[in-house]
XYZ file of C-alpha atoms in Angstrom:
513
model
C 155.459 46.561 149.431
C 153.190 49.561 148.898
C 153.244 50.509 145.207
C 154.315 54.153 146.075
C 157.232 52.790 148.118
C 158.405 50.865 145.114
C 158.232 53.908 142.846
C 160.041 55.922 145.451
C 162.793 53.325 145.712
C 163.141 53.161 141.992
C 163.630 56.947 141.712
C 165.972 56.980 144.675
C 168.251 54.394 142.952
C 169.084 57.372 140.520
C 170.644 59.331 143.373
C 172.906 56.339 144.277
C 174.120 56.350 140.623
C 171.953 53.420 139.600
C 169.763 54.548 136.701
C 166.307 53.299 136.236
C 167.294 52.296 132.683
C 169.628 49.790 134.384
C 166.860 48.607 136.589
C 164.628 48.065 133.635
C 167.490 46.024 131.994
C 167.684 43.954 135.051
C 164.005 43.580 135.446
C 163.595 42.541 131.765
C 166.409 40.022 132.112
C 165.009 38.469 135.176
C 161.551 38.304 133.500
C 163.116 36.477 130.573
C 164.777 34.057 132.854
C 161.549 33.289 134.725
C 159.518 33.039 131.397
C 162.163 30.512 130.179
C 162.002 28.433 133.328
C 158.247 28.297 133.222
C 158.199 27.418 129.517
C 160.699 24.679 129.913
C 158.847 23.266 132.925
C 155.457 23.375 131.207
C 156.403 22.470 127.605
C 159.910 21.079 127.795
C 160.912 23.049 124.752
C 161.047 26.727 123.463
C 157.649 27.962 122.416
C 156.316 31.303 121.140
C 156.076 34.087 123.733
C 153.486 36.835 123.156
C 154.107 40.033 125.171
C 151.187 42.490 125.609
C 152.432 45.973 126.438
C 150.849 49.260 127.448
C 152.190 52.769 127.979
C 154.140 52.231 131.182
C 157.267 50.744 132.560
C 155.912 47.187 132.663
C 155.859 47.247 128.848
C 159.463 48.415 128.975
C 160.335 45.261 130.957
C 158.666 43.211 128.249
C 160.702 44.982 125.519
C 163.895 44.127 127.342
C 162.739 40.566 128.010
C 162.082 40.082 124.221
C 165.882 40.436 123.471
C 166.895 37.906 126.001
C 164.193 35.492 124.955
C 165.125 35.846 121.273
C 168.720 34.940 122.223
C 167.403 31.791 123.936
C 165.715 30.620 120.804
C 162.142 31.687 121.395
C 159.851 33.216 118.711
C 158.598 36.599 120.223
C 155.505 38.551 119.284
C 154.900 41.893 120.880
C 151.361 43.220 120.933
C 151.448 47.026 121.622
C 148.149 48.442 122.854
C 149.600 51.860 123.223
C 151.842 53.883 120.928
C 152.111 56.937 123.231
C 154.489 55.344 125.818
C 154.933 57.416 128.902
C 158.137 55.782 130.232
C 161.294 57.250 128.618
C 163.152 54.043 129.504
C 160.441 51.896 127.926
C 160.700 54.156 124.813
C 164.514 53.577 124.713
C 164.050 49.810 124.822
C 161.379 49.828 122.112
C 163.702 51.904 119.886
C 166.400 49.193 120.303
C 163.898 46.565 118.933
C 162.888 48.952 116.162
C 166.641 49.421 115.262
C 167.021 45.706 114.685
C 166.418 45.996 110.973
C 167.060 44.092 108.721
C 165.406 41.692 111.125
C 167.656 38.580 111.851
C 165.763 37.262 114.864
C 162.268 35.897 115.200
C 160.609 38.970 116.473
C 157.353 40.649 115.277
C 155.913 43.838 116.677
C 152.172 44.559 116.119
C 150.381 47.770 116.886
C 146.812 46.772 118.005
C 145.090 50.161 117.441
C 141.474 49.043 117.118
C 139.146 46.485 118.517
C 139.293 44.729 115.097
C 143.103 44.496 115.354
C 142.835 42.967 118.815
C 140.079 40.495 117.852
C 142.104 39.341 114.749
C 145.453 38.779 116.480
C 146.848 35.346 116.682
C 146.170 34.864 120.444
C 142.439 35.593 119.863
C 142.106 33.231 116.864
C 144.368 30.336 118.003
C 143.245 27.361 120.059
C 146.869 26.379 120.564
C 148.048 25.968 124.156
C 151.816 25.843 123.440
C 152.745 29.490 123.926
C 153.333 31.852 126.844
C 151.539 35.198 127.267
C 153.453 37.941 129.169
C 150.951 40.602 130.602
C 152.689 43.922 130.675
C 149.632 46.056 129.976
C 148.964 48.122 133.173
C 151.013 47.044 136.118
C 150.579 49.580 138.924
C 148.850 52.151 136.571
C 145.201 51.078 137.121
C 142.702 53.818 137.886
C 138.908 53.111 137.813
C 137.250 51.679 134.721
C 139.342 50.170 131.930
C 139.610 51.576 128.379
C 137.636 49.504 125.866
C 140.731 48.185 123.961
C 142.535 47.233 127.221
C 139.551 45.475 128.582
C 139.134 43.437 125.391
C 142.864 42.527 125.429
C 142.446 41.261 128.950
C 139.413 39.150 127.957
C 141.385 37.556 125.127
C 144.331 36.859 127.406
C 141.937 35.187 129.894
C 140.226 33.142 127.155
C 143.491 31.893 125.621
C 144.870 28.473 126.339
C 148.446 29.435 126.888
C 150.408 29.998 130.104
C 149.949 33.531 131.277
C 152.538 35.507 133.298
C 151.800 38.933 134.706
C 154.560 41.341 135.325
C 154.458 42.843 138.881
C 150.706 43.098 139.149
C 147.901 41.442 137.045
C 146.596 44.138 134.732
C 143.331 45.446 136.180
C 144.060 44.689 139.791
C 144.505 47.447 142.375
C 148.170 47.083 143.305
C 147.460 48.377 146.774
C 144.323 46.524 147.803
C 144.176 43.540 145.467
C 140.671 44.574 144.501
C 139.360 44.357 140.877
C 136.987 47.125 139.966
C 136.302 46.130 136.403
C 138.216 43.169 134.939
C 141.772 41.790 135.498
C 144.214 39.290 133.922
C 144.057 36.018 135.755
C 147.601 34.805 135.402
C 149.162 31.355 136.145
C 152.158 33.265 137.552
C 152.828 36.724 138.781
C 156.504 37.971 138.725
C 157.332 40.821 141.133
C 160.637 42.669 141.173
C 162.374 43.496 144.433
C 159.333 42.925 146.674
C 155.761 41.703 146.248
C 153.233 44.523 145.926
C 150.770 44.766 148.827
C 147.641 44.113 146.720
C 149.291 41.019 145.060
C 150.303 39.704 148.440
C 146.869 40.201 150.003
C 144.767 38.986 146.934
C 143.403 35.393 146.708
C 145.794 32.905 145.151
C 143.472 32.128 142.248
C 143.674 35.762 141.143
C 147.527 36.045 141.012
C 148.679 32.452 140.425
C 152.131 31.373 141.662
C 154.192 34.238 143.022
C 157.855 34.769 141.964
C 160.043 37.471 143.388
C 162.938 38.490 141.218
C 165.989 40.363 142.581
C 166.914 43.185 140.178
C 169.927 44.605 142.047
C 168.217 47.393 144.084
C 170.488 48.053 147.080
C 169.095 48.342 150.660
C 170.287 51.970 150.688
C 167.854 53.007 147.909
C 165.005 51.904 150.206
C 166.262 53.388 153.429
C 167.890 56.788 152.334
C 165.398 59.681 151.891
C 165.935 61.363 148.505
C 164.169 63.080 145.651
C 161.982 59.974 144.930
C 160.149 60.735 148.234
C 158.596 63.768 146.635
C 156.285 61.321 144.856
C 154.461 60.984 148.203
C 153.225 64.598 147.913
C 149.696 64.657 146.541
C 148.921 66.595 143.373
C 146.965 69.724 144.256
C 143.474 69.794 142.725
C 143.221 72.803 140.400
C 139.679 73.395 141.779
C 140.546 73.358 145.449
C 139.843 76.295 147.730
C 141.672 78.041 150.547
C 142.282 75.702 153.347
C 141.843 72.492 151.263
C 145.592 71.835 151.123
C 146.352 71.954 154.762
C 145.711 74.015 157.797
C 147.771 73.877 160.941
C 148.176 75.528 164.400
C 151.601 76.429 165.970
C 151.437 76.608 169.746
C 154.500 78.369 171.123
C 156.289 81.587 172.025
C 156.912 83.314 175.350
C 157.981 86.765 176.485
C 161.620 85.880 175.616
C 161.107 83.993 172.385
C 158.949 85.053 169.463
C 161.212 84.027 166.559
C 160.885 80.304 166.944
C 157.039 80.036 166.265
C 157.326 82.529 163.454
C 160.053 80.516 161.686
C 158.033 77.330 162.136
C 154.916 78.948 160.816
C 156.634 80.480 157.747
C 158.286 77.048 157.084
C 154.911 75.430 157.172
C 153.600 77.771 154.548
C 156.670 77.253 152.462
C 156.043 73.576 152.569
C 152.700 74.046 151.047
C 150.091 74.518 153.939
C 147.330 76.972 153.010
C 146.533 78.437 156.426
C 148.850 78.642 159.428
C 147.552 79.840 162.863
C 149.957 80.690 165.667
C 148.713 80.812 169.233
C 151.170 82.821 171.470
C 151.276 84.994 174.581
C 150.567 88.695 174.036
C 154.216 89.980 173.747
C 155.284 87.217 171.480
C 152.013 87.519 169.470
C 152.695 91.174 168.622
C 156.249 90.393 167.476
C 155.085 87.556 165.270
C 152.353 89.686 163.707
C 155.013 92.173 162.707
C 157.239 89.360 161.328
C 154.742 88.247 158.711
C 151.225 89.099 157.580
C 150.916 85.578 156.192
C 150.488 84.077 159.705
C 147.034 84.151 161.465
C 148.075 84.963 165.066
C 145.962 84.502 168.097
C 147.168 86.586 171.016
C 146.798 84.907 174.440
C 146.689 86.901 177.617
C 149.833 86.969 179.722
C 153.454 86.441 178.898
C 153.555 82.709 178.984
C 151.488 79.717 177.872
C 149.401 78.317 180.739
C 146.519 76.171 181.540
C 144.090 79.027 181.366
C 144.629 79.165 177.611
C 143.510 75.608 177.015
C 139.885 76.371 175.927
C 141.074 79.162 173.480
C 143.614 76.802 172.007
C 141.363 73.920 171.698
C 138.751 75.976 169.860
C 141.527 76.772 167.301
C 142.348 73.056 166.963
C 138.876 72.319 165.630
C 139.676 74.271 162.523
C 143.007 72.725 161.523
C 144.476 69.515 160.366
C 147.604 69.247 162.388
C 149.221 70.944 165.456
C 152.887 71.842 166.320
C 153.535 72.337 169.995
C 156.688 73.783 171.516
C 158.650 76.244 169.593
C 159.916 79.150 171.841
C 157.492 78.247 174.623
C 160.117 78.246 177.476
C 160.258 76.053 180.493
C 157.605 76.708 183.058
C 155.313 74.724 185.357
C 152.089 76.316 184.079
C 153.261 75.684 180.461
C 154.008 72.056 181.211
C 150.509 71.568 182.646
C 149.015 73.107 179.438
C 151.113 70.989 177.108
C 150.211 67.666 178.967
C 146.521 68.564 178.878
C 146.678 69.403 175.130
C 148.319 66.185 174.065
C 145.485 64.243 175.877
C 142.725 66.315 174.316
C 143.910 67.084 170.813
C 143.005 64.287 168.389
C 144.632 65.831 165.410
C 148.175 64.820 164.319
C 150.769 66.484 166.441
C 154.417 67.495 166.132
C 156.323 67.966 169.421
C 159.474 70.076 169.251
C 161.848 72.072 171.424
C 160.378 72.975 174.840
C 157.484 70.577 174.439
C 159.916 67.642 174.399
C 161.225 68.819 177.773
C 157.713 69.058 179.335
C 155.391 66.478 177.869
C 155.166 63.150 179.680
C 156.020 60.187 177.486
C 153.264 58.102 178.919
C 150.659 60.509 177.585
C 151.631 60.047 173.913
C 153.062 56.536 173.889
C 150.059 54.914 172.088
C 149.640 57.647 169.378
C 150.797 56.753 165.853
C 149.958 60.258 164.579
C 152.651 62.056 166.502
C 156.127 63.230 165.525
C 158.964 64.074 167.915
C 161.999 66.129 166.557
C 164.735 66.004 169.088
C 168.502 66.404 168.851
C 170.434 63.765 170.736
C 170.360 65.537 174.135
C 166.706 66.108 173.910
C 166.217 62.502 172.771
C 168.139 61.161 175.870
C 166.219 63.402 178.194
C 162.717 62.464 176.740
C 163.420 58.740 176.720
C 165.454 58.807 180.015
C 168.616 57.388 178.411
C 171.426 57.468 180.990
C 174.360 56.007 178.912
C 176.624 57.918 176.500
C 174.402 57.295 173.488
C 175.445 59.060 170.204
C 174.030 59.258 166.735
C 176.978 57.746 164.881
C 176.051 56.389 161.490
C 178.500 58.285 159.251
C 180.482 55.109 158.490
C 181.182 52.398 155.911
C 181.345 49.867 158.782
C 178.074 47.872 158.499
C 178.239 46.408 162.058
C 178.761 49.850 163.600
C 175.879 51.397 161.672
C 173.576 48.405 162.318
C 174.288 48.413 166.035
C 173.746 52.125 166.283
C 170.417 52.108 164.535
C 169.323 48.978 166.523
C 170.069 50.828 169.704
C 167.867 53.717 168.739
C 165.067 51.410 167.504
C 165.148 49.533 170.858
C 164.539 52.860 172.811
C 161.830 54.346 170.550
C 159.698 51.267 170.779
C 158.397 52.864 174.001
C 155.996 54.904 171.782
C 154.092 54.211 168.527
C 154.818 57.547 166.897
C 157.709 58.721 164.685
C 161.000 60.127 166.036
C 163.380 62.336 164.093
C 166.899 62.237 165.723
C 168.735 65.278 164.299
C 172.401 65.026 163.546
C 174.916 65.226 160.725
C 172.754 62.427 159.261
C 169.163 62.480 160.579
C 167.639 59.194 161.636
C 163.892 58.811 161.374
C 162.350 55.978 163.265
C 158.915 54.439 163.784
C 158.609 50.923 165.253
C 160.767 48.726 162.957
C 160.926 51.263 160.150
C 163.664 53.786 159.764
C 164.983 56.170 157.124
C 168.273 58.108 156.976
C 168.440 61.678 155.647
C 171.824 63.003 154.374
C 170.786 66.355 153.051
C 171.929 69.546 155.019
C 175.281 71.000 156.109
C 177.247 72.197 159.066
C 175.795 75.776 158.713
C 172.481 74.284 159.986
C 173.770 74.466 163.616
C 172.432 78.160 163.497
C 169.399 78.644 165.741
C 165.970 78.240 164.220
C 166.633 75.393 161.636
C 165.068 72.911 164.016
C 161.920 75.078 164.262
C 161.828 75.089 160.435
C 161.963 71.295 160.454
C 159.085 71.122 162.839
C 157.046 73.493 160.824
C 157.680 71.487 157.551
C 156.758 68.287 159.441
C 153.409 69.776 160.658
C 152.751 71.103 157.103
C 153.098 67.703 155.478
C 150.994 66.112 158.208
C 148.296 68.718 157.453
C 148.416 67.650 153.812
C 147.537 64.075 154.623
C 151.000 62.328 154.736
C 151.519 59.785 157.464
C 153.686 60.716 160.504
C 156.550 58.606 159.208
C 156.447 59.870 155.648
C 155.982 63.553 156.862
C 158.921 63.337 159.125
C 161.172 61.657 156.591
C 160.336 64.038 153.734
C 160.459 67.109 156.005
C 164.031 66.351 157.072
C 165.135 66.034 153.441
C 163.331 69.247 152.540
C 164.782 71.130 155.373
C 168.292 69.932 154.551
C 167.965 70.829 150.902
C 166.795 74.335 151.848
C 169.771 74.592 154.173
C 171.992 73.494 151.334
C 170.556 76.110 149.012
C 171.114 78.822 151.682
C 174.675 77.634 152.156
C 175.404 77.827 148.457
C 174.233 81.489 148.431
C 175.571 82.775 151.805
C 178.061 80.176 153.128
C 177.963 79.490 156.843
C 176.520 82.911 157.414
C 173.013 81.991 156.486
C 170.075 82.261 158.966
C 167.085 80.121 159.584
C 165.030 82.805 157.820
C 167.289 82.373 154.723
C 166.623 78.603 154.913
C 162.806 79.098 155.148
C 162.907 81.325 151.991
C 164.182 78.365 149.916
C 161.631 75.729 151.006
C 159.095 76.450 148.327
C 161.738 76.395 145.509
C 163.385 73.127 146.592
C 159.971 71.402 146.703
C 159.136 72.764 143.302
C 162.422 71.494 141.907
C 161.803 68.042 143.668
C 158.410 67.769 142.003
C 159.827 68.348 138.565
């Protein structure tokens, strides 16, 4: 499992009502159970357990494990390399241990602040092999070169004669790639929670030892429902970045009858964080879009509809952007169809197809592209994939079999392409190959025209900022629904798509807090 996916899942448990403090308790208990099994298997008796902790959540797992190990009759020493613990849940569990005074259990907590402290600790001095070391130093928090104290602690762990157990990821190993840039703990065992991290799975066996996966009670739904944890996928903006560094995109749409759709999509893209949004539209629509907002960079194309004669102008714009949205307000026309089918073959940037593009682009032309997002409602979905039965998106149910069968039916259909499909409904279903997500944000007021254009704009914006097609589509549906919920709270069912767009920036800001 990708480390970011695990972090997202942990956070999303909160929104099912399962706190991360509860998860830490479960992880610590599981860790203690596995340490006990390994100790009995190796030594046939309780031995001293030494737990190395850092500033993150893995240290918190160690603090919890200490309580359970003490109750099993083990002597426990905790070696803290960091006093400034970042994790609030880890702080809570450390406070529990500190509140155990007068001390009635065999627990010692040491703050190893200096190299001298580390070098003089019992593990560094002892030649004894009858103890267990738990590595809770870094986990998934490794970035570049190690701090001197951490590096020395890792050296001492590796030089010791005891059994070493790493929590989640051996400290010093990249949790995504399994690479070691500086130095890493070489454990006898690595205990992962919920699912094994990608880097641990891919690393050589001698670098991770025996792998143990512990179930800590995370429900499937926390992994498959989009929620606030998914905001962790958004990249932090570099304070020194310049205009255009944080996403540039092109909206291709509009016609003599429809100028609102591309404008809404473009403004939604800006609201979702894109630096620059270009809109390529026929003359009449372009003039209307210019008057809608000075924030959009509008390219006026000759005529009253998009056609093949515009392909060179549009493709020259594509060179300067990171993603492209095709379709909003374009209308249905033979010349427009020819243009769209040429564009999807020639544009090599990530693409979102929405609205009228879904009715005119040939499936065969985009089937092998992973960097593409389709955003249909159920009727557009059936038309695009040529589904002739009475297929419905019907997953609002406590009936597992019903939900499972409905999702499986959609998965079977979308395997015709490699990209991502958002099926819009009461609950949105986001699909890509065997992967799926469910979004539950939003409300009945979002049947108003233009909310789908906003979704397409947010999707293209997130693509332009470097997210994958699946992650962009998943987070975009959630953001779009949250903005719709905010608009409903203020205006009831009388809100417009423009109202929704005005809240996109604030719901993202709140999600990032």
